[in-house]
Amino acid sequence: MRFFLGGYGADMGGDADGIGVLHAGAPDDALAGGELAWAGTAAAAASPSWLAWHPTLGVVYAAQEGHGDVQAFRRTGPGTFAPLGPAVPVGDSVCHVAVSPSGASLIASCYGDGRVVRVAVDATGAPATVAGAAPGAPAAGAASVDPHAGLGEERAPHAHQATFVPGGFVSTDLGFDSVRVWSPPSAGEGAAPALRQTVTLPRGSGPRHAVWHPSGHLYVVTEYSNEVFVLRPGSDGAWMLVGGAPLVGTEVGVDFPAEIALSRDGRFAVVGVRGSNTLASLRVDGDGGSLASVALVESGVDWPRHHVIARDTVLVAGQRSSEIASLTLDERTGVPGRVRRRVEAPTPTALLADR
């Protein structure tokens, strides 16, 4: 399989010069368990720390974190891309971009200033305009003591990810320990997303990334409290916290969970844990509303920033060790095995499967 890699460049203290190309076996293999090979740079870009496909076009969007903008790239060959229009400024330290199922807009999450920004996308896939922005903080000027920051410092909004769900999208705010529920714009293409609800998680938990489960539940991994919370919308449309599970074996303040991904059948969730450099596996129980710890295993890399599950293989991006590792996944038990293959890759921060 072929994967495209996001990474940090010189402006973010890394070595990546753009979007990278990784081969896991032959590029056209249906499985990702083959030999890993670094295949060079697909397109020059400034610290493209997150990548996302347009749902129907051969266009990839990159969050250029150090520059605070989003750049679209159109496919020019099997492993090459070219810029599609100019980069669109969105906000300080944009760290994630998600594209709507219709392809008509994208949502950029900005860690630095907490903004959740909607950008309109034209028929070619190019970002047309910043269609609307919403502040990440509950209210302008809101401030309070942050338990995981230095004494006397104030909390600040840190939008980290947006996930499209039925009826809109949700976003995580790591700084304000909240998951926000947004409705689609109701006033045309130039409208900002409408905030419908805020679900507050325990103080100091630090919600980072989320994944939508086929059961209709949302699993949210926290960077500071080392947990996975379970949320769902009720019959009245209001979201609620219905459960959660600790990442057993990790240490708060030493370990910092990053990504959460589902197994192919949705029976397990796997979380990457920076610090101990491990992968935590959890079993999905009942109707999807509860999780149980299964195992904690070595990831094989330093600082597992991101990982993807491709059938029976887990590919892990080691940001600090500048490598990608490949582990098998036992689909019966949900437990990743030992590292089978690895390859050097410049400061990787995200993996995106080709299609």
PDB file of N, CA, C and O in Angstrom, residues 163-209:
ATOM      1  N   THR A 163     -14.323  16.324  13.889  1.00  0.00           N
ATOM      2  CA  THR A 163     -14.785  15.048  13.356  1.00  0.00           C
ATOM      3  C   THR A 163     -16.216  15.204  12.863  1.00  0.00           C
ATOM      4  O   THR A 163     -17.090  15.634  13.637  1.00  0.00           O
ATOM      5  N   PHE A 164     -16.468  14.893  11.604  1.00  0.00           N
ATOM      6  CA  PHE A 164     -17.825  14.978  11.084  1.00  0.00           C
ATOM      7  C   PHE A 164     -18.651  13.799  11.590  1.00  0.00           C
ATOM      8  O   PHE A 164     -18.202  12.654  11.573  1.00  0.00           O
ATOM      9  N   VAL A 165     -19.854  14.120  12.058  1.00  0.00           N
ATOM     10  CA  VAL A 165     -20.791  13.129  12.577  1.00  0.00           C
ATOM     11  C   VAL A 165     -22.148  13.439  11.959  1.00  0.00           C
ATOM     12  O   VAL A 165     -22.342  14.512  11.369  1.00  0.00           O
ATOM     13  N   PRO A 166     -23.121  12.534  12.060  1.00  0.00           N
ATOM     14  CA  PRO A 166     -24.447  12.842  11.512  1.00  0.00           C
ATOM     15  C   PRO A 166     -25.006  14.149  12.087  1.00  0.00           C
ATOM     16  O   PRO A 166     -25.021  14.350  13.296  1.00  0.00           O
ATOM     17  N   GLY A 167     -25.409  15.047  11.195  1.00  0.00           N
ATOM     18  CA  GLY A 167     -25.996  16.299  11.636  1.00  0.00           C
ATOM     19  C   GLY A 167     -25.026  17.420  11.897  1.00  0.00           C
ATOM     20  O   GLY A 167     -25.430  18.487  12.383  1.00  0.00           O
ATOM     21  N   GLY A 168     -23.749  17.241  11.568  1.00  0.00           N
ATOM     22  CA  GLY A 168     -22.783  18.326  11.780  1.00  0.00           C
ATOM     23  C   GLY A 168     -21.395  17.797  12.065  1.00  0.00           C
ATOM     24  O   GLY A 168     -20.948  16.833  11.450  1.00  0.00           O
ATOM     25  N   PHE A 169     -20.713  18.422  13.014  1.00  0.00           N
ATOM     26  CA  PHE A 169     -19.396  17.946  13.405  1.00  0.00           C
ATOM     27  C   PHE A 169     -19.150  18.282  14.865  1.00  0.00           C
ATOM     28  O   PHE A 169     -19.846  19.116  15.462  1.00  0.00           O
ATOM     29  N   VAL A 170     -18.167  17.600  15.447  1.00  0.00           N
ATOM     30  CA  VAL A 170     -17.750  17.890  16.812  1.00  0.00           C
ATOM     31  C   VAL A 170     -16.285  18.301  16.786  1.00  0.00           C
ATOM     32  O   VAL A 170     -15.525  17.904  15.893  1.00  0.00           O
ATOM     33  N   SER A 171     -15.874  19.110  17.759  1.00  0.00           N
ATOM     34  CA  SER A 171     -14.480  19.524  17.861  1.00  0.00           C
ATOM     35  C   SER A 171     -14.016  19.379  19.294  1.00  0.00           C
ATOM     36  O   SER A 171     -14.807  19.517  20.239  1.00  0.00           O
ATOM     37  N   THR A 172     -12.742  19.078  19.450  1.00  0.00           N
ATOM     38  CA  THR A 172     -12.161  18.952  20.785  1.00  0.00           C
ATOM     39  C   THR A 172     -11.379  20.208  21.122  1.00  0.00           C
ATOM     40  O   THR A 172     -10.699  20.778  20.268  1.00  0.00           O
ATOM     41  N   ASP A 173     -11.488  20.644  22.367  1.00  0.00           N
ATOM     42  CA  ASP A 173     -10.705  21.767  22.868  1.00  0.00           C
ATOM     43  C   ASP A 173      -9.898  21.272  24.053  1.00  0.00           C
ATOM     44  O   ASP A 173     -10.421  21.077  25.153  1.00  0.00           O
ATOM     45  N   LEU A 174      -8.616  21.053  23.807  1.00  0.00           N
ATOM     46  CA  LEU A 174      -7.723  20.496  24.815  1.00  0.00           C
ATOM     47  C   LEU A 174      -7.526  21.461  25.983  1.00  0.00           C
ATOM     48  O   LEU A 174      -7.366  21.042  27.132  1.00  0.00           O
ATOM     49  N   GLY A 175      -7.569  22.764  25.715  1.00  0.00           N
ATOM     50  CA  GLY A 175      -7.333  23.749  26.763  1.00  0.00           C
ATOM     51  C   GLY A 175      -8.494  23.922  27.705  1.00  0.00           C
ATOM     52  O   GLY A 175      -8.315  24.130  28.907  1.00  0.00           O
ATOM     53  N   PHE A 176      -9.731  23.860  27.177  1.00  0.00           N
ATOM     54  CA  PHE A 176     -10.916  24.066  27.999  1.00  0.00           C
ATOM     55  C   PHE A 176     -11.639  22.765  28.334  1.00  0.00           C
ATOM     56  O   PHE A 176     -12.784  22.791  28.798  1.00  0.00           O
ATOM     57  N   ASP A 177     -10.990  21.615  28.099  1.00  0.00           N
ATOM     58  CA  ASP A 177     -11.532  20.315  28.493  1.00  0.00           C
ATOM     59  C   ASP A 177     -12.971  20.134  28.016  1.00  0.00           C
ATOM     60  O   ASP A 177     -13.859  19.751  28.783  1.00  0.00           O
ATOM     61  N   SER A 178     -13.177  20.383  26.744  1.00  0.00           N
ATOM     62  CA  SER A 178     -14.541  20.333  26.237  1.00  0.00           C
ATOM     63  C   SER A 178     -14.604  19.708  24.851  1.00  0.00           C
ATOM     64  O   SER A 178     -13.631  19.714  24.091  1.00  0.00           O
ATOM     65  N   VAL A 179     -15.780  19.152  24.563  1.00  0.00           N
ATOM     66  CA  VAL A 179     -16.124  18.685  23.222  1.00  0.00           C
ATOM     67  C   VAL A 179     -17.294  19.536  22.773  1.00  0.00           C
ATOM     68  O   VAL A 179     -18.330  19.596  23.447  1.00  0.00           O
ATOM     69  N   ARG A 180     -17.133  20.210  21.643  1.00  0.00           N
ATOM     70  CA  ARG A 180     -18.183  21.106  21.169  1.00  0.00           C
ATOM     71  C   ARG A 180     -18.906  20.484  19.974  1.00  0.00           C
ATOM     72  O   ARG A 180     -18.289  19.860  19.108  1.00  0.00           O
ATOM     73  N   VAL A 181     -20.207  20.660  19.953  1.00  0.00           N
ATOM     74  CA  VAL A 181     -21.072  20.093  18.918  1.00  0.00           C
ATOM     75  C   VAL A 181     -21.544  21.238  18.041  1.00  0.00           C
ATOM     76  O   VAL A 181     -22.120  22.212  18.536  1.00  0.00           O
ATOM     77  N   TRP A 182     -21.322  21.120  16.732  1.00  0.00           N
ATOM     78  CA  TRP A 182     -21.628  22.195  15.792  1.00  0.00           C
ATOM     79  C   TRP A 182     -22.668  21.738  14.775  1.00  0.00           C
ATOM     80  O   TRP A 182     -22.630  20.604  14.299  1.00  0.00           O
ATOM     81  N   SER A 183     -23.555  22.640  14.419  1.00  0.00           N
ATOM     82  CA  SER A 183     -24.524  22.392  13.358  1.00  0.00           C
ATOM     83  C   SER A 183     -23.978  22.907  12.037  1.00  0.00           C
ATOM     84  O   SER A 183     -23.140  23.820  12.017  1.00  0.00           O
ATOM     85  N   PRO A 184     -24.444  22.366  10.920  1.00  0.00           N
ATOM     86  CA  PRO A 184     -24.029  22.904   9.626  1.00  0.00           C
ATOM     87  C   PRO A 184     -24.466  24.364   9.510  1.00  0.00           C
ATOM     88  O   PRO A 184     -25.450  24.774  10.134  1.00  0.00           O
ATOM     89  N   PRO A 185     -23.761  25.173   8.700  1.00  0.00           N
ATOM     90  CA  PRO A 185     -24.176  26.570   8.511  1.00  0.00           C
ATOM     91  C   PRO A 185     -25.592  26.654   7.979  1.00  0.00           C
ATOM     92  O   PRO A 185     -26.003  25.862   7.143  1.00  0.00           O
ATOM     93  N   SER A 186     -26.367  27.601   8.496  1.00  0.00           N
ATOM     94  CA  SER A 186     -27.755  27.742   8.071  1.00  0.00           C
ATOM     95  C   SER A 186     -27.999  29.003   7.266  1.00  0.00           C
ATOM     96  O   SER A 186     -29.108  29.250   6.826  1.00  0.00           O
ATOM     97  N   ALA A 187     -26.936  29.805   7.082  1.00  0.00           N
ATOM     98  CA  ALA A 187     -27.125  31.093   6.410  1.00  0.00           C
ATOM     99  C   ALA A 187     -26.260  31.220   5.167  1.00  0.00           C
ATOM    100  O   ALA A 187     -25.776  32.281   4.840  1.00  0.00           O
ATOM    101  N   GLY A 188     -26.058  30.106   4.475  1.00  0.00           N
ATOM    102  CA  GLY A 188     -25.311  30.181   3.224  1.00  0.00           C
ATOM    103  C   GLY A 188     -23.847  29.840   3.391  1.00  0.00           C
ATOM    104  O   GLY A 188     -23.346  29.590   4.484  1.00  0.00           O
ATOM    105  N   GLU A 189     -23.151  29.847   2.263  1.00  0.00           N
ATOM    106  CA  GLU A 189     -21.762  29.425   2.241  1.00  0.00           C
ATOM    107  C   GLU A 189     -20.837  30.331   3.041  1.00  0.00           C
ATOM    108  O   GLU A 189     -19.757  29.944   3.431  1.00  0.00           O
ATOM    109  N   GLY A 190     -21.234  31.571   3.277  1.00  0.00           N
ATOM    110  CA  GLY A 190     -20.358  32.476   4.004  1.00  0.00           C
ATOM    111  C   GLY A 190     -20.516  32.426   5.501  1.00  0.00           C
ATOM    112  O   GLY A 190     -19.853  33.160   6.217  1.00  0.00           O
ATOM    113  N   ALA A 191     -21.388  31.543   6.003  1.00  0.00           N
ATOM    114  CA  ALA A 191     -21.684  31.524   7.426  1.00  0.00           C
ATOM    115  C   ALA A 191     -20.677  30.684   8.199  1.00  0.00           C
ATOM    116  O   ALA A 191     -20.140  29.701   7.694  1.00  0.00           O
ATOM    117  N   ALA A 192     -20.455  31.090   9.430  1.00  0.00           N
ATOM    118  CA  ALA A 192     -19.633  30.301  10.325  1.00  0.00           C
ATOM    119  C   ALA A 192     -20.451  29.128  10.853  1.00  0.00           C
ATOM    120  O   ALA A 192     -21.680  29.174  10.866  1.00  0.00           O
ATOM    121  N   PRO A 193     -19.796  28.059  11.299  1.00  0.00           N
ATOM    122  CA  PRO A 193     -20.549  26.969  11.908  1.00  0.00           C
ATOM    123  C   PRO A 193     -21.243  27.455  13.176  1.00  0.00           C
ATOM    124  O   PRO A 193     -20.766  28.354  13.859  1.00  0.00           O
ATOM    125  N   ALA A 194     -22.397  26.858  13.468  1.00  0.00           N
ATOM    126  CA  ALA A 194     -23.192  27.275  14.623  1.00  0.00           C
ATOM    127  C   ALA A 194     -22.939  26.327  15.788  1.00  0.00           C
ATOM    128  O   ALA A 194     -23.140  25.107  15.663  1.00  0.00           O
ATOM    129  N   LEU A 195     -22.490  26.875  16.908  1.00  0.00           N
ATOM    130  CA  LEU A 195     -22.260  26.065  18.095  1.00  0.00           C
ATOM    131  C   LEU A 195     -23.597  25.668  18.710  1.00  0.00           C
ATOM    132  O   LEU A 195     -24.404  26.517  19.086  1.00  0.00           O
ATOM    133  N   ARG A 196     -23.829  24.353  18.825  1.00  0.00           N
ATOM    134  CA  ARG A 196     -25.097  23.850  19.338  1.00  0.00           C
ATOM    135  C   ARG A 196     -25.017  23.437  20.798  1.00  0.00           C
ATOM    136  O   ARG A 196     -25.974  23.587  21.563  1.00  0.00           O
ATOM    137  N   GLN A 197     -23.861  22.899  21.193  1.00  0.00           N
ATOM    138  CA  GLN A 197     -23.745  22.383  22.554  1.00  0.00           C
ATOM    139  C   GLN A 197     -22.275  22.234  22.921  1.00  0.00           C
ATOM    140  O   GLN A 197     -21.424  22.003  22.056  1.00  0.00           O
ATOM    141  N   THR A 198     -21.982  22.378  24.199  1.00  0.00           N
ATOM    142  CA  THR A 198     -20.653  22.104  24.725  1.00  0.00           C
ATOM    143  C   THR A 198     -20.763  21.034  25.793  1.00  0.00           C
ATOM    144  O   THR A 198     -21.530  21.179  26.748  1.00  0.00           O
ATOM    145  N   VAL A 199     -20.023  19.942  25.619  1.00  0.00           N
ATOM    146  CA  VAL A 199     -19.957  18.875  26.606  1.00  0.00           C
ATOM    147  C   VAL A 199     -18.653  19.055  27.372  1.00  0.00           C
ATOM    148  O   VAL A 199     -17.564  18.984  26.785  1.00  0.00           O
ATOM    149  N   THR A 200     -18.751  19.305  28.660  1.00  0.00           N
ATOM    150  CA  THR A 200     -17.573  19.554  29.480  1.00  0.00           C
ATOM    151  C   THR A 200     -17.069  18.255  30.087  1.00  0.00           C
ATOM    152  O   THR A 200     -17.828  17.526  30.737  1.00  0.00           O
ATOM    153  N   LEU A 201     -15.789  17.980  29.888  1.00  0.00           N
ATOM    154  CA  LEU A 201     -15.155  16.805  30.472  1.00  0.00           C
ATOM    155  C   LEU A 201     -14.453  17.208  31.770  1.00  0.00           C
ATOM    156  O   LEU A 201     -14.331  18.395  32.072  1.00  0.00           O
ATOM    157  N   PRO A 202     -13.978  16.241  32.559  1.00  0.00           N
ATOM    158  CA  PRO A 202     -13.331  16.577  33.824  1.00  0.00           C
ATOM    159  C   PRO A 202     -12.171  17.555  33.660  1.00  0.00           C
ATOM    160  O   PRO A 202     -11.426  17.494  32.681  1.00  0.00           O
ATOM    161  N   ARG A 203     -12.043  18.437  34.628  1.00  0.00           N
ATOM    162  CA  ARG A 203     -11.029  19.479  34.594  1.00  0.00           C
ATOM    163  C   ARG A 203      -9.636  18.873  34.488  1.00  0.00           C
ATOM    164  O   ARG A 203      -9.279  17.942  35.214  1.00  0.00           O
ATOM    165  N   GLY A 204      -8.853  19.363  33.549  1.00  0.00           N
ATOM    166  CA  GLY A 204      -7.489  18.902  33.371  1.00  0.00           C
ATOM    167  C   GLY A 204      -7.346  17.633  32.563  1.00  0.00           C
ATOM    168  O   GLY A 204      -6.264  17.066  32.484  1.00  0.00           O
ATOM    169  N   SER A 205      -8.435  17.167  31.930  1.00  0.00           N
ATOM    170  CA  SER A 205      -8.352  15.916  31.160  1.00  0.00           C
ATOM    171  C   SER A 205      -7.674  16.121  29.808  1.00  0.00           C
ATOM    172  O   SER A 205      -6.933  15.270  29.336  1.00  0.00           O
ATOM    173  N   GLY A 206      -7.933  17.247  29.147  1.00  0.00           N
ATOM    174  CA  GLY A 206      -7.259  17.552  27.888  1.00  0.00           C
ATOM    175  C   GLY A 206      -7.701  16.720  26.701  1.00  0.00           C
ATOM    176  O   GLY A 206      -6.889  15.991  26.115  1.00  0.00           O
ATOM    177  N   PRO A 207      -8.988  16.792  26.299  1.00  0.00           N
ATOM    178  CA  PRO A 207      -9.434  16.019  25.122  1.00  0.00           C
ATOM    179  C   PRO A 207      -8.659  16.414  23.867  1.00  0.00           C
ATOM    180  O   PRO A 207      -8.550  17.592  23.554  1.00  0.00           O
ATOM    181  N   ARG A 208      -8.129  15.411  23.170  1.00  0.00           N
ATOM    182  CA  ARG A 208      -7.255  15.675  22.016  1.00  0.00           C
ATOM    183  C   ARG A 208      -7.881  15.225  20.699  1.00  0.00           C
ATOM    184  O   ARG A 208      -8.206  16.043  19.852  1.00  0.00           O
ATOM    185  N   HIS A 209      -8.062  13.928  20.522  1.00  0.00           N
ATOM    186  CA  HIS A 209      -8.610  13.395  19.281  1.00  0.00           C
ATOM    187  C   HIS A 209      -9.791  12.489  19.561  1.00  0.00           C
ATOM    188  O   HIS A 209      -9.931  11.940  20.657  1.00  0.00           O
TER     189      HIS A 209
END
